[in-house]
Amino acid sequence: MPYLQTSKKSRALSTLLDIKSQKCGLRHTIFSVVGNEYTGEWQDNKKHGKGTQVWKKSGAIYHGEWKFGKPDGYGTYSVLIPETKELAKKYCGEWKHGKKHGYGMYLYNNSAVYEGEWSENHRSGWGRMYYESRDIYEGEWMKDKNHGQGIIRCANGNWYEGTWGEGKKNGIGKFYYSDKGQLYEGIWLDGVAKCGTLSDFGRNEAPTPSKCQIPQVRLVDMQLVLKESEEAYLETINSKFPLHNTLTEN
């Protein structure tokens, strides 16, 4: 059967043309088959360096650093608001392998804002959250939940400082009731105070203080009673959150 034999020269030319056709370095806008467009730097046919990607279907835009085809480094992601046809910034910060990773700020639709550390698209590490209710949480996070040491300052003046587990007060913590001028110090389990002491704290400045002051507890050994109760609850908490045993210890 006859066949076409190619010369070494023609094969070399073909290889050279193939290399030249690959996108590498700074290029003008490139359109994909679905209409997405990218303007920026390339390496080995992949987005690499600084560039801007526009998604046709959603109108979203990413502008920043790329590595081997994915957002990686510092960049800003914005979305298109259908009603106004205007761009709204959603995330500004660090990326890794196409996911929010490192330090960055995210703006939610309900005016809430998170500023802090991320791990694979999740709030993880240290961060500050400004809620729509005007409450502010500052502390540790794990997979989008308050987890570890943190403090929340409520819009009504109340505040809690202590240990958190999976988004709830879990462990040793203090809660200040600004309206009554009282301070609770003790153990929490799944957001509920379980064992501790309640004392007057800023009672004279409180808007609606209790009619009577909290009397002193007269026990032979109050600390021993509290310690025994605390140990029982801490054992339960430590079994639920084994990675944070040290956070519930004094």
PDB file of C-alpha atoms in Angstrom:
ATOM      1  CA  MET A   1       0.000   0.000   0.000  1.00  0.00           C
ATOM      2  CA  PRO A   2       1.527   3.344  -0.952  1.00  0.00           C
ATOM      3  CA  TYR A   3       2.131   5.843   1.850  1.00  0.00           C
ATOM      4  CA  LEU A   4       3.279   9.417   2.107  1.00  0.00           C
ATOM      5  CA  GLN A   5       6.789   9.725   3.450  1.00  0.00           C
ATOM      6  CA  THR A   6       7.613  13.011   5.128  1.00  0.00           C
ATOM      7  CA  SER A   7      11.087  14.416   5.180  1.00  0.00           C
ATOM      8  CA  LYS A   8      12.964  15.401   8.317  1.00  0.00           C
ATOM      9  CA  LYS A   9      12.755  18.989   7.167  1.00  0.00           C
ATOM     10  CA  SER A  10       8.950  18.935   6.915  1.00  0.00           C
ATOM     11  CA  ARG A  11       8.635  17.250  10.331  1.00  0.00           C
ATOM     12  CA  ALA A  12      10.890  19.856  11.897  1.00  0.00           C
ATOM     13  CA  LEU A  13       8.804  22.634  10.322  1.00  0.00           C
ATOM     14  CA  SER A  14       5.638  21.044  11.635  1.00  0.00           C
ATOM     15  CA  THR A  15       7.067  20.882  15.156  1.00  0.00           C
ATOM     16  CA  LEU A  16       8.163  24.506  14.958  1.00  0.00           C
ATOM     17  CA  LEU A  17       4.724  25.648  13.821  1.00  0.00           C
ATOM     18  CA  ASP A  18       3.132  23.666  16.662  1.00  0.00           C
ATOM     19  CA  ILE A  19       5.377  25.368  19.220  1.00  0.00           C
ATOM     20  CA  LYS A  20       4.686  28.803  17.758  1.00  0.00           C
ATOM     21  CA  SER A  21       0.954  28.184  17.872  1.00  0.00           C
ATOM     22  CA  GLN A  22       1.064  27.619  21.616  1.00  0.00           C
ATOM     23  CA  LYS A  23       0.138  30.563  23.786  1.00  0.00           C
ATOM     24  CA  CYS A  24       3.139  31.764  25.756  1.00  0.00           C
ATOM     25  CA  GLY A  25       3.980  35.219  27.112  1.00  0.00           C
ATOM     26  CA  LEU A  26       1.742  38.282  26.906  1.00  0.00           C
ATOM     27  CA  ARG A  27      -1.197  37.912  24.539  1.00  0.00           C
ATOM     28  CA  HIS A  28      -4.153  40.030  23.547  1.00  0.00           C
ATOM     29  CA  THR A  29      -7.661  38.860  24.432  1.00  0.00           C
ATOM     30  CA  ILE A  30      -8.306  35.165  23.792  1.00  0.00           C
ATOM     31  CA  PHE A  31     -11.898  33.883  23.507  1.00  0.00           C
ATOM     32  CA  SER A  32     -12.914  30.357  24.484  1.00  0.00           C
ATOM     33  CA  VAL A  33     -15.541  28.326  22.608  1.00  0.00           C
ATOM     34  CA  VAL A  34     -18.188  29.243  25.207  1.00  0.00           C
ATOM     35  CA  GLY A  35     -17.471  32.951  24.931  1.00  0.00           C
ATOM     36  CA  ASN A  36     -15.297  33.487  28.014  1.00  0.00           C
ATOM     37  CA  GLU A  37     -12.426  35.889  27.435  1.00  0.00           C
ATOM     38  CA  TYR A  38      -8.972  36.169  28.943  1.00  0.00           C
ATOM     39  CA  THR A  39      -6.429  38.921  28.556  1.00  0.00           C
ATOM     40  CA  GLY A  40      -2.984  38.503  30.016  1.00  0.00           C
ATOM     41  CA  GLU A  41       0.063  36.303  30.293  1.00  0.00           C
ATOM     42  CA  TRP A  42       0.461  32.647  29.305  1.00  0.00           C
ATOM     43  CA  GLN A  43       2.940  29.845  29.770  1.00  0.00           C
ATOM     44  CA  ASP A  44       2.827  26.511  27.954  1.00  0.00           C
ATOM     45  CA  ASN A  45      -0.720  27.136  26.717  1.00  0.00           C
ATOM     46  CA  LYS A  46      -1.969  27.949  30.245  1.00  0.00           C
ATOM     47  CA  LYS A  47      -2.877  31.223  31.922  1.00  0.00           C
ATOM     48  CA  HIS A  48       0.202  32.064  33.931  1.00  0.00           C
ATOM     49  CA  GLY A  49       1.240  35.418  35.333  1.00  0.00           C
ATOM     50  CA  LYS A  50      -1.065  38.434  35.501  1.00  0.00           C
ATOM     51  CA  GLY A  51      -4.360  38.447  33.655  1.00  0.00           C
ATOM     52  CA  THR A  52      -8.085  39.121  33.598  1.00  0.00           C
ATOM     53  CA  GLN A  53     -10.800  36.520  32.990  1.00  0.00           C
ATOM     54  CA  VAL A  54     -14.393  37.427  32.083  1.00  0.00           C
ATOM     55  CA  TRP A  55     -17.084  34.725  32.226  1.00  0.00           C
ATOM     56  CA  LYS A  56     -19.705  35.355  29.549  1.00  0.00           C
ATOM     57  CA  LYS A  57     -22.636  33.543  31.208  1.00  0.00           C
ATOM     58  CA  SER A  58     -22.412  35.158  34.656  1.00  0.00           C
ATOM     59  CA  GLY A  59     -20.496  38.320  33.812  1.00  0.00           C
ATOM     60  CA  ALA A  60     -18.112  37.635  36.695  1.00  0.00           C
ATOM     61  CA  ILE A  61     -14.536  38.916  36.465  1.00  0.00           C
ATOM     62  CA  TYR A  62     -11.290  37.765  38.035  1.00  0.00           C
ATOM     63  CA  HIS A  63      -8.313  40.081  37.844  1.00  0.00           C
ATOM     64  CA  GLY A  64      -4.991  39.074  39.311  1.00  0.00           C
ATOM     65  CA  GLU A  65      -2.304  36.422  39.341  1.00  0.00           C
ATOM     66  CA  TRP A  66      -2.483  32.975  37.706  1.00  0.00           C
ATOM     67  CA  LYS A  67      -0.426  29.795  37.881  1.00  0.00           C
ATOM     68  CA  PHE A  68      -0.804  27.002  35.348  1.00  0.00           C
ATOM     69  CA  GLY A  69      -4.377  27.890  34.396  1.00  0.00           C
ATOM     70  CA  LYS A  70      -5.828  28.708  37.826  1.00  0.00           C
ATOM     71  CA  PRO A  71      -6.045  31.830  40.013  1.00  0.00           C
ATOM     72  CA  ASP A  72      -3.027  31.672  42.299  1.00  0.00           C
ATOM     73  CA  GLY A  73      -1.483  34.547  44.217  1.00  0.00           C
ATOM     74  CA  TYR A  74      -3.260  37.862  44.751  1.00  0.00           C
ATOM     75  CA  GLY A  75      -6.475  38.641  42.899  1.00  0.00           C
ATOM     76  CA  THR A  76      -9.925  40.212  42.941  1.00  0.00           C
ATOM     77  CA  TYR A  77     -13.189  38.469  42.047  1.00  0.00           C
ATOM     78  CA  SER A  78     -16.245  40.554  41.134  1.00  0.00           C
ATOM     79  CA  VAL A  79     -19.785  39.610  40.085  1.00  0.00           C
ATOM     80  CA  LEU A  80     -22.301  41.325  37.857  1.00  0.00           C
ATOM     81  CA  ILE A  81     -25.510  42.540  39.524  1.00  0.00           C
ATOM     82  CA  PRO A  82     -28.354  41.745  37.067  1.00  0.00           C
ATOM     83  CA  GLU A  83     -30.634  44.602  38.180  1.00  0.00           C
ATOM     84  CA  THR A  84     -28.079  47.388  37.809  1.00  0.00           C
ATOM     85  CA  LYS A  85     -25.635  45.738  35.375  1.00  0.00           C
ATOM     86  CA  GLU A  86     -22.856  46.953  37.649  1.00  0.00           C
ATOM     87  CA  LEU A  87     -19.916  44.990  39.008  1.00  0.00           C
ATOM     88  CA  ALA A  88     -19.749  44.302  42.742  1.00  0.00           C
ATOM     89  CA  LYS A  89     -16.510  43.203  44.370  1.00  0.00           C
ATOM     90  CA  LYS A  90     -16.940  39.911  46.242  1.00  0.00           C
ATOM     91  CA  TYR A  91     -13.459  38.778  47.231  1.00  0.00           C
ATOM     92  CA  CYS A  92     -10.106  40.496  47.325  1.00  0.00           C
ATOM     93  CA  GLY A  93      -7.088  38.608  48.570  1.00  0.00           C
ATOM     94  CA  GLU A  94      -4.940  35.529  48.174  1.00  0.00           C
ATOM     95  CA  TRP A  95      -5.671  32.413  46.082  1.00  0.00           C
ATOM     96  CA  LYS A  96      -4.139  28.980  45.679  1.00  0.00           C
ATOM     97  CA  HIS A  97      -5.004  26.397  43.008  1.00  0.00           C
ATOM     98  CA  GLY A  98      -8.140  28.358  42.065  1.00  0.00           C
ATOM     99  CA  LYS A  99      -9.499  28.639  45.627  1.00  0.00           C
ATOM    100  CA  LYS A 100      -9.524  31.357  48.262  1.00  0.00           C
ATOM    101  CA  HIS A 101      -6.502  30.530  50.371  1.00  0.00           C
ATOM    102  CA  GLY A 102      -4.461  32.818  52.594  1.00  0.00           C
ATOM    103  CA  TYR A 103      -5.564  36.281  53.714  1.00  0.00           C
ATOM    104  CA  GLY A 104      -8.511  38.022  52.085  1.00  0.00           C
ATOM    105  CA  MET A 105     -11.739  39.957  52.409  1.00  0.00           C
ATOM    106  CA  TYR A 106     -15.156  38.659  51.306  1.00  0.00           C
ATOM    107  CA  LEU A 107     -18.251  40.848  50.949  1.00  0.00           C
ATOM    108  CA  TYR A 108     -21.616  39.097  51.339  1.00  0.00           C
ATOM    109  CA  ASN A 109     -24.885  40.114  49.679  1.00  0.00           C
ATOM    110  CA  ASN A 110     -26.465  41.106  53.014  1.00  0.00           C
ATOM    111  CA  SER A 111     -23.727  43.692  53.786  1.00  0.00           C
ATOM    112  CA  ALA A 112     -21.838  41.291  56.066  1.00  0.00           C
ATOM    113  CA  VAL A 113     -18.048  41.282  55.656  1.00  0.00           C
ATOM    114  CA  TYR A 114     -15.370  38.749  56.563  1.00  0.00           C
ATOM    115  CA  GLU A 115     -11.722  39.724  56.749  1.00  0.00           C
ATOM    116  CA  GLY A 116      -9.107  37.169  57.643  1.00  0.00           C
ATOM    117  CA  GLU A 117      -7.578  33.826  56.761  1.00  0.00           C
ATOM    118  CA  TRP A 118      -8.925  31.235  54.316  1.00  0.00           C
ATOM    119  CA  SER A 119      -8.167  27.611  53.562  1.00  0.00           C
ATOM    120  CA  GLU A 120      -9.479  26.030  50.347  1.00  0.00           C
ATOM    121  CA  ASN A 121     -12.467  28.388  50.035  1.00  0.00           C
ATOM    122  CA  HIS A 122     -13.341  28.153  53.761  1.00  0.00           C
ATOM    123  CA  ARG A 123     -12.883  30.698  56.536  1.00  0.00           C
ATOM    124  CA  SER A 124     -10.174  28.998  58.568  1.00  0.00           C
ATOM    125  CA  GLY A 125      -7.579  30.463  60.908  1.00  0.00           C
ATOM    126  CA  TRP A 126      -7.854  33.958  62.378  1.00  0.00           C
ATOM    127  CA  GLY A 127     -10.551  36.304  61.096  1.00  0.00           C
ATOM    128  CA  ARG A 128     -12.972  39.105  61.834  1.00  0.00           C
ATOM    129  CA  MET A 129     -16.644  38.907  60.813  1.00  0.00           C
ATOM    130  CA  TYR A 130     -18.930  41.932  60.607  1.00  0.00           C
ATOM    131  CA  TYR A 131     -22.505  40.602  60.628  1.00  0.00           C
ATOM    132  CA  GLU A 132     -25.573  42.260  59.156  1.00  0.00           C
ATOM    133  CA  SER A 133     -26.914  42.571  62.726  1.00  0.00           C
ATOM    134  CA  ARG A 134     -23.860  44.761  63.516  1.00  0.00           C
ATOM    135  CA  ASP A 135     -22.437  42.070  65.807  1.00  0.00           C
ATOM    136  CA  ILE A 136     -18.662  41.614  65.389  1.00  0.00           C
ATOM    137  CA  TYR A 137     -16.760  38.379  65.938  1.00  0.00           C
ATOM    138  CA  GLU A 138     -12.985  38.304  66.088  1.00  0.00           C
ATOM    139  CA  GLY A 139     -11.040  35.120  66.616  1.00  0.00           C
ATOM    140  CA  GLU A 140     -10.386  31.660  65.255  1.00  0.00           C
ATOM    141  CA  TRP A 141     -12.336  29.812  62.556  1.00  0.00           C
ATOM    142  CA  MET A 142     -12.481  26.322  61.133  1.00  0.00           C
ATOM    143  CA  LYS A 143     -14.395  25.450  57.955  1.00  0.00           C
ATOM    144  CA  ASP A 144     -16.605  28.570  58.099  1.00  0.00           C
ATOM    145  CA  LYS A 145     -17.477  28.231  61.817  1.00  0.00           C
ATOM    146  CA  ASN A 146     -16.247  29.999  64.957  1.00  0.00           C
ATOM    147  CA  HIS A 147     -13.847  27.440  66.384  1.00  0.00           C
ATOM    148  CA  GLY A 148     -11.136  28.056  68.956  1.00  0.00           C
ATOM    149  CA  GLN A 149     -10.562  31.261  70.904  1.00  0.00           C
ATOM    150  CA  GLY A 150     -12.657  34.306  70.033  1.00  0.00           C
ATOM    151  CA  ILE A 151     -14.696  37.254  71.184  1.00  0.00           C
ATOM    152  CA  ILE A 152     -18.056  38.491  69.894  1.00  0.00           C
ATOM    153  CA  ARG A 153     -19.272  42.018  70.572  1.00  0.00           C
ATOM    154  CA  CYS A 154     -23.027  42.288  70.115  1.00  0.00           C
ATOM    155  CA  ALA A 155     -24.776  45.399  68.843  1.00  0.00           C
ATOM    156  CA  ASN A 156     -26.758  45.622  72.103  1.00  0.00           C
ATOM    157  CA  GLY A 157     -23.555  45.924  74.158  1.00  0.00           C
ATOM    158  CA  ASN A 158     -23.296  42.309  75.315  1.00  0.00           C
ATOM    159  CA  TRP A 159     -20.065  40.422  74.660  1.00  0.00           C
ATOM    160  CA  TYR A 160     -18.662  36.933  75.000  1.00  0.00           C
ATOM    161  CA  GLU A 161     -14.988  36.046  75.222  1.00  0.00           C
ATOM    162  CA  GLY A 162     -13.754  32.487  75.374  1.00  0.00           C
ATOM    163  CA  THR A 163     -13.724  29.145  73.608  1.00  0.00           C
ATOM    164  CA  TRP A 164     -15.872  28.171  70.617  1.00  0.00           C
ATOM    165  CA  GLY A 165     -16.600  24.841  68.969  1.00  0.00           C
ATOM    166  CA  GLU A 166     -18.345  24.429  65.595  1.00  0.00           C
ATOM    167  CA  GLY A 167     -19.931  27.868  65.742  1.00  0.00           C
ATOM    168  CA  LYS A 168     -21.165  27.708  69.351  1.00  0.00           C
ATOM    169  CA  LYS A 169     -19.816  28.676  72.763  1.00  0.00           C
ATOM    170  CA  ASN A 170     -18.060  25.544  73.996  1.00  0.00           C
ATOM    171  CA  GLY A 171     -15.597  25.517  76.868  1.00  0.00           C
ATOM    172  CA  ILE A 172     -14.471  28.225  79.265  1.00  0.00           C
ATOM    173  CA  GLY A 173     -15.797  31.707  78.608  1.00  0.00           C
ATOM    174  CA  LYS A 174     -17.113  35.000  79.971  1.00  0.00           C
ATOM    175  CA  PHE A 175     -20.415  36.602  78.981  1.00  0.00           C
ATOM    176  CA  TYR A 176     -21.231  40.196  79.897  1.00  0.00           C
ATOM    177  CA  TYR A 177     -24.902  41.227  80.110  1.00  0.00           C
ATOM    178  CA  SER A 178     -24.756  44.958  79.472  1.00  0.00           C
ATOM    179  CA  ASP A 179     -28.439  45.616  80.196  1.00  0.00           C
ATOM    180  CA  LYS A 180     -28.246  44.133  83.708  1.00  0.00           C
ATOM    181  CA  GLY A 181     -24.609  44.818  84.498  1.00  0.00           C
ATOM    182  CA  GLN A 182     -23.771  41.191  85.205  1.00  0.00           C
ATOM    183  CA  LEU A 183     -20.869  38.934  84.263  1.00  0.00           C
ATOM    184  CA  TYR A 184     -21.026  35.164  83.905  1.00  0.00           C
ATOM    185  CA  GLU A 185     -17.748  33.229  84.047  1.00  0.00           C
ATOM    186  CA  GLY A 186     -17.712  29.501  83.555  1.00  0.00           C
ATOM    187  CA  ILE A 187     -18.367  26.524  81.292  1.00  0.00           C
ATOM    188  CA  TRP A 188     -20.477  26.520  78.125  1.00  0.00           C
ATOM    189  CA  LEU A 189     -21.760  23.546  76.173  1.00  0.00           C
ATOM    190  CA  ASP A 190     -23.340  23.981  72.721  1.00  0.00           C
ATOM    191  CA  GLY A 191     -24.048  27.648  73.430  1.00  0.00           C
ATOM    192  CA  VAL A 192     -25.644  27.093  76.851  1.00  0.00           C
ATOM    193  CA  ALA A 193     -24.089  28.183  80.162  1.00  0.00           C
ATOM    194  CA  LYS A 194     -23.659  25.084  82.331  1.00  0.00           C
ATOM    195  CA  CYS A 195     -21.459  25.779  85.322  1.00  0.00           C
ATOM    196  CA  GLY A 196     -19.946  29.007  86.605  1.00  0.00           C
ATOM    197  CA  THR A 197     -20.382  32.149  88.646  1.00  0.00           C
ATOM    198  CA  LEU A 198     -22.592  35.189  88.056  1.00  0.00           C
ATOM    199  CA  SER A 199     -21.507  38.496  89.557  1.00  0.00           C
ATOM    200  CA  ASP A 200     -22.337  42.178  89.340  1.00  0.00           C
ATOM    201  CA  PHE A 201     -20.148  43.963  86.795  1.00  0.00           C
ATOM    202  CA  GLY A 202     -20.825  47.576  85.845  1.00  0.00           C
ATOM    203  CA  ARG A 203     -24.218  47.380  87.575  1.00  0.00           C
ATOM    204  CA  ASN A 204     -24.382  51.107  88.299  1.00  0.00           C
ATOM    205  CA  GLU A 205     -24.039  51.971  84.601  1.00  0.00           C
ATOM    206  CA  ALA A 206     -26.504  49.308  83.368  1.00  0.00           C
ATOM    207  CA  PRO A 207     -29.829  50.584  81.905  1.00  0.00           C
ATOM    208  CA  THR A 208     -32.018  47.918  83.584  1.00  0.00           C
ATOM    209  CA  PRO A 209     -30.110  46.452  86.544  1.00  0.00           C
ATOM    210  CA  SER A 210     -31.693  43.835  88.785  1.00  0.00           C
ATOM    211  CA  LYS A 211     -33.476  45.187  91.880  1.00  0.00           C
ATOM    212  CA  CYS A 212     -31.062  43.473  94.231  1.00  0.00           C
ATOM    213  CA  GLN A 213     -27.373  42.842  94.038  1.00  0.00           C
ATOM    214  CA  ILE A 214     -26.210  39.280  93.631  1.00  0.00           C
ATOM    215  CA  PRO A 215     -25.447  37.930  97.126  1.00  0.00           C
ATOM    216  CA  GLN A 216     -22.142  36.281  97.934  1.00  0.00           C
ATOM    217  CA  VAL A 217     -22.171  32.489  97.884  1.00  0.00           C
ATOM    218  CA  ARG A 218     -21.051  31.124 101.233  1.00  0.00           C
ATOM    219  CA  LEU A 219     -19.622  27.632 100.811  1.00  0.00           C
ATOM    220  CA  VAL A 220     -16.894  25.948 102.810  1.00  0.00           C
ATOM    221  CA  ASP A 221     -14.913  25.463  99.596  1.00  0.00           C
ATOM    222  CA  MET A 222     -16.597  27.148  96.647  1.00  0.00           C
ATOM    223  CA  GLN A 223     -13.643  26.609  94.328  1.00  0.00           C
ATOM    224  CA  LEU A 224     -13.666  22.864  94.959  1.00  0.00           C
ATOM    225  CA  VAL A 225     -17.379  22.656  94.112  1.00  0.00           C
ATOM    226  CA  LEU A 226     -16.847  24.603  90.893  1.00  0.00           C
ATOM    227  CA  LYS A 227     -13.785  22.589  89.952  1.00  0.00           C
ATOM    228  CA  GLU A 228     -15.597  19.264  90.261  1.00  0.00           C
ATOM    229  CA  SER A 229     -18.506  20.486  88.145  1.00  0.00           C
ATOM    230  CA  GLU A 230     -16.246  22.084  85.568  1.00  0.00           C
ATOM    231  CA  GLU A 231     -14.178  18.937  85.148  1.00  0.00           C
ATOM    232  CA  ALA A 232     -17.308  16.926  84.365  1.00  0.00           C
ATOM    233  CA  TYR A 233     -18.395  19.329  81.605  1.00  0.00           C
ATOM    234  CA  LEU A 234     -14.858  19.764  80.245  1.00  0.00           C
ATOM    235  CA  GLU A 235     -14.608  16.027  79.783  1.00  0.00           C
ATOM    236  CA  THR A 236     -17.740  16.133  77.621  1.00  0.00           C
ATOM    237  CA  ILE A 237     -16.464  19.105  75.613  1.00  0.00           C
ATOM    238  CA  ASN A 238     -13.024  17.586  75.066  1.00  0.00           C
ATOM    239  CA  SER A 239     -14.594  14.373  73.777  1.00  0.00           C
ATOM    240  CA  LYS A 240     -16.599  16.408  71.213  1.00  0.00           C
ATOM    241  CA  PHE A 241     -13.673  18.583  70.141  1.00  0.00           C
ATOM    242  CA  PRO A 242     -10.511  16.479  70.589  1.00  0.00           C
ATOM    243  CA  LEU A 243      -8.392  18.839  68.510  1.00  0.00           C
ATOM    244  CA  HIS A 244      -9.054  21.695  70.955  1.00  0.00           C
ATOM    245  CA  ASN A 245      -8.507  20.086  74.345  1.00  0.00           C
ATOM    246  CA  THR A 246      -5.847  22.621  75.218  1.00  0.00           C
ATOM    247  CA  LEU A 247      -8.251  25.503  74.558  1.00  0.00           C
ATOM    248  CA  THR A 248     -10.492  24.470  77.482  1.00  0.00           C
ATOM    249  CA  GLU A 249      -7.673  24.323  79.988  1.00  0.00           C
ATOM    250  CA  ASN A 250      -6.722  27.196  82.249  1.00  0.00           C
TER     251      ASN A 250
END
